[in-house]
Amino acid sequence: EFRRVLFRSLVNECVNNKPIWNYNGGMIDNRSETNLINSMKGVSFVSNFLMLNQPKKIIETGTNYGSFGHILYNELSDFELHTCDIVDDSRRCVEFINNHYGKNNIKFYNQDSLEFLKNIYDESFDLAWLDSKHTYEHLIEELKIVGNMNIPNILVDDFSWIQDIQFAVFDFLKEYKNYTFHSYSNNNERIGSIVLLKLKK
């Protein structure tokens, strides 16, 4: 219940006293309540992964209202998240979350995700959460960049919702034989279906 209350606060922080974003932003529209309920199924999948793997340095593409950062604060005692979004209003959400926890573990970049990933290419990360532009062309480029970075864990959102995402994931796995399709949240709702790709040891 605490998570639901804070998620609603995050949504309000994004849209309070301003027009609804002209942006495919998941919960930031009139589907908010339904998407919130459905997304909790995906939250459980991500939370279990975080508890088992304890990643320290993390990439996120598609900050939106910042729910992934909130999950990280809840599940990890020590982490560093680098997150990007083309919508600068996401910065307010990141500031809201950091202030809520009294820490500064989340760094926001107002950049296109491909530009963002190329700028941090030489750094080492434990996890990539990919949830930005939901087209085949964009996601396959994101996957190739993080795959070339040899990031050991890749989480991709909305797998069962959008066919382009499925094609991008499968084409990536055909080319990058060093990665395997590890697990799937198996949520067939319109939001929250997540796949985990792991670098083979």
Short mmCIF file of C-alpha atoms in Angstrom, two decimals:
data_model
loop_
_atom_site.label_atom_id
_atom_site.label_comp_id
_atom_site.label_asym_id
_atom_site.label_seq_id
_atom_site.Cartn_x
_atom_site.Cartn_y
_atom_site.Cartn_z
CA GLU A 1 0.00 0.00 0.00
CA PHE A 2 2.90 2.36 0.76
CA ARG A 3 4.21 1.83 -2.77
CA ARG A 4 0.82 2.62 -4.27
CA VAL A 5 0.58 5.86 -2.27
CA LEU A 6 4.06 6.97 -3.31
CA PHE A 7 3.43 6.00 -6.95
CA ARG A 8 0.36 8.23 -6.94
CA SER A 9 2.49 11.01 -5.48
CA LEU A 10 4.98 10.57 -8.30
CA VAL A 11 2.22 10.83 -10.90
CA ASN A 12 0.87 13.96 -9.23
CA GLU A 13 4.36 15.45 -9.14
CA CYS A 14 4.57 15.00 -12.92
CA VAL A 15 1.20 16.38 -13.94
CA ASN A 16 0.16 18.76 -11.14
CA ASN A 17 -1.08 22.15 -12.43
CA LYS A 18 0.12 21.53 -15.99
CA PRO A 19 -1.18 19.91 -19.17
CA ILE A 20 -0.95 16.14 -19.58
CA TRP A 21 2.31 15.25 -21.28
CA ASN A 22 2.12 14.73 -25.01
CA TYR A 23 4.29 11.68 -24.50
CA ASN A 24 3.90 7.92 -24.35
CA GLY A 25 4.54 8.01 -20.64
CA GLY A 26 2.86 4.92 -19.28
CA MET A 27 0.87 6.14 -16.29
CA ILE A 28 0.92 9.82 -17.20
CA ASP A 29 -2.54 9.91 -18.79
CA ASN A 30 -6.13 8.92 -18.06
CA ARG A 31 -5.13 5.24 -17.75
CA SER A 32 -3.20 5.98 -14.55
CA GLU A 33 -5.18 3.89 -12.06
CA THR A 34 -5.41 0.80 -14.28
CA ASN A 35 -1.75 1.02 -15.24
CA LEU A 36 -0.77 1.47 -11.61
CA ILE A 37 -2.52 -1.76 -10.61
CA ASN A 38 -1.07 -3.69 -13.56
CA SER A 39 2.42 -2.31 -13.03
CA MET A 40 2.55 -3.71 -9.49
CA LYS A 41 2.89 -7.20 -11.01
CA GLY A 42 6.00 -6.08 -12.83
CA VAL A 43 7.27 -4.39 -9.66
CA SER A 44 7.28 -7.77 -7.89
CA PHE A 45 9.34 -9.31 -10.71
CA VAL A 46 11.89 -6.48 -10.63
CA SER A 47 12.03 -6.44 -6.83
CA ASN A 48 12.82 -10.16 -6.69
CA PHE A 49 15.60 -9.71 -9.26
CA LEU A 50 17.11 -6.80 -7.29
CA MET A 51 17.07 -8.68 -3.99
CA LEU A 52 18.79 -11.70 -5.54
CA ASN A 53 21.40 -9.85 -7.64
CA GLN A 54 22.09 -6.62 -5.69
CA PRO A 55 23.32 -4.52 -8.67
CA LYS A 56 25.30 -1.41 -7.70
CA LYS A 57 25.67 0.68 -10.86
CA ILE A 58 22.61 0.88 -13.06
CA ILE A 59 21.42 2.45 -16.34
CA GLU A 60 17.83 3.39 -17.11
CA THR A 61 16.51 4.65 -20.45
CA GLY A 62 13.12 6.34 -20.15
CA THR A 63 12.87 7.94 -16.71
CA ASN A 64 9.21 8.94 -17.09
CA TYR A 65 7.80 9.58 -13.59
CA GLY A 66 10.70 7.82 -11.85
CA SER A 67 9.08 4.65 -10.51
CA PHE A 68 12.15 2.51 -11.26
CA GLY A 69 14.29 4.75 -9.06
CA HIS A 70 11.71 4.42 -6.29
CA ILE A 71 11.89 0.62 -6.54
CA LEU A 72 15.69 0.76 -6.33
CA TYR A 73 15.54 2.85 -3.15
CA ASN A 74 13.14 0.31 -1.65
CA GLU A 75 15.14 -2.80 -2.51
CA LEU A 76 18.83 -1.79 -2.48
CA SER A 77 20.87 -0.29 0.33
CA ASP A 78 23.59 0.93 -2.02
CA PHE A 79 23.15 1.81 -5.69
CA GLU A 80 23.87 4.46 -8.32
CA LEU A 81 21.28 5.02 -11.06
CA HIS A 82 22.00 6.97 -14.25
CA THR A 83 18.69 7.67 -16.00
CA CYS A 84 17.69 9.63 -19.10
CA ASP A 85 14.56 10.98 -20.72
CA ILE A 86 13.84 13.38 -23.59
CA VAL A 87 11.15 14.99 -21.41
CA ASP A 88 12.89 17.35 -18.98
CA ASP A 89 9.91 17.27 -16.59
CA SER A 90 11.23 13.86 -15.48
CA ARG A 91 13.91 15.83 -13.63
CA ARG A 92 11.21 16.98 -11.18
CA CYS A 93 10.31 13.37 -10.48
CA VAL A 94 13.93 12.43 -9.83
CA GLU A 95 14.34 15.38 -7.48
CA PHE A 96 11.11 14.40 -5.72
CA ILE A 97 12.33 10.83 -5.17
CA ASN A 98 15.85 11.80 -4.08
CA ASN A 99 14.41 14.33 -1.64
CA HIS A 100 11.93 11.78 -0.31
CA TYR A 101 14.75 9.40 0.61
CA GLY A 102 17.19 12.13 1.64
CA LYS A 103 19.84 10.84 -0.76
CA ASN A 104 21.20 11.62 -4.22
CA ASN A 105 21.58 8.13 -5.70
CA ILE A 106 19.74 8.98 -8.94
CA LYS A 107 21.38 11.13 -11.63
CA PHE A 108 19.13 12.47 -14.39
CA TYR A 109 20.18 13.29 -17.97
CA ASN A 110 17.83 15.18 -20.30
CA GLN A 111 19.02 13.31 -23.39
CA ASP A 112 17.86 10.92 -26.07
CA SER A 113 18.71 7.42 -24.86
CA LEU A 114 21.06 6.57 -27.74
CA GLU A 115 23.07 9.73 -27.13
CA PHE A 116 23.06 9.00 -23.40
CA LEU A 117 24.28 5.42 -23.85
CA LYS A 118 27.07 6.48 -26.20
CA ASN A 119 28.24 9.09 -23.68
CA ILE A 120 28.58 6.50 -20.89
CA TYR A 121 29.78 3.67 -23.13
CA ASP A 122 33.21 3.32 -21.52
CA GLU A 123 31.84 2.93 -17.99
CA SER A 124 31.02 -0.36 -16.27
CA PHE A 125 27.46 -1.18 -15.17
CA ASP A 126 25.71 -4.11 -13.49
CA LEU A 127 22.22 -3.61 -14.91
CA ALA A 128 20.43 -1.85 -17.77
CA TRP A 129 16.69 -1.14 -17.58
CA LEU A 130 15.43 -0.30 -21.10
CA ASP A 131 12.09 1.47 -21.27
CA SER A 132 12.33 4.44 -23.63
CA LYS A 133 11.02 4.75 -27.20
CA HIS A 134 9.06 1.59 -27.98
CA THR A 135 10.02 1.02 -31.61
CA TYR A 136 12.02 -1.83 -33.07
CA GLU A 137 14.67 0.48 -34.52
CA HIS A 138 15.26 2.34 -31.27
CA LEU A 139 15.25 -0.64 -28.93
CA ILE A 140 17.54 -2.78 -31.11
CA GLU A 141 20.11 0.04 -31.08
CA GLU A 142 19.85 0.35 -27.29
CA LEU A 143 20.26 -3.41 -26.93
CA LYS A 144 23.31 -3.49 -29.19
CA ILE A 145 25.00 -0.68 -27.26
CA VAL A 146 24.45 -2.23 -23.83
CA GLY A 147 25.31 -5.64 -25.29
CA ASN A 148 28.64 -4.29 -26.54
CA MET A 149 29.18 -2.86 -23.06
CA ASN A 150 28.84 -6.43 -21.72
CA ILE A 151 26.34 -5.35 -19.08
CA PRO A 152 25.55 -8.62 -17.25
CA ASN A 153 21.82 -8.00 -16.77
CA ILE A 154 19.35 -6.32 -19.14
CA LEU A 155 15.71 -5.75 -18.22
CA VAL A 156 13.32 -4.79 -21.05
CA ASP A 157 9.85 -3.46 -20.24
CA ASP A 158 6.51 -3.97 -22.04
CA PHE A 159 7.58 -7.15 -23.82
CA SER A 160 4.12 -8.69 -24.23
CA TRP A 161 2.49 -5.37 -25.05
CA ILE A 162 4.36 -4.33 -28.22
CA GLN A 163 5.42 -6.68 -31.02
CA ASP A 164 8.32 -4.43 -32.04
CA ILE A 165 9.84 -5.00 -28.61
CA GLN A 166 9.55 -8.77 -29.00
CA PHE A 167 11.19 -8.68 -32.44
CA ALA A 168 14.02 -6.45 -31.17
CA VAL A 169 14.74 -8.74 -28.22
CA PHE A 170 14.74 -11.91 -30.34
CA ASP A 171 16.89 -10.36 -33.08
CA PHE A 172 19.33 -9.15 -30.44
CA LEU A 173 19.59 -12.67 -28.98
CA LYS A 174 20.17 -14.13 -32.46
CA GLU A 175 23.14 -11.82 -32.99
CA TYR A 176 24.50 -11.65 -29.44
CA LYS A 177 24.98 -15.32 -28.60
CA ASN A 178 26.66 -14.38 -25.32
CA TYR A 179 23.25 -13.36 -23.91
CA THR A 180 20.39 -15.63 -22.93
CA PHE A 181 16.65 -15.12 -22.38
CA HIS A 182 16.69 -15.78 -18.62
CA SER A 183 13.19 -15.04 -17.29
CA TYR A 184 9.89 -13.28 -17.97
CA SER A 185 7.38 -11.64 -15.66
CA ASN A 186 4.62 -13.41 -17.64
CA ASN A 187 2.24 -10.51 -17.22
CA ASN A 188 0.01 -10.13 -20.27
CA GLU A 189 -1.62 -6.91 -19.16
CA ARG A 190 -1.02 -3.74 -21.19
CA ILE A 191 1.81 -2.69 -18.91
CA GLY A 192 4.37 -4.39 -16.73
CA SER A 193 5.53 -7.36 -18.82
CA ILE A 194 9.29 -7.55 -18.36
CA VAL A 195 12.05 -9.82 -19.67
CA LEU A 196 15.46 -10.41 -18.17
CA LEU A 197 18.40 -11.06 -20.51
CA LYS A 198 21.60 -12.29 -18.87
CA LEU A 199 25.19 -12.38 -20.05
CA LYS A 200 26.39 -15.97 -20.08
CA LYS A 201 29.23 -16.75 -17.67
#
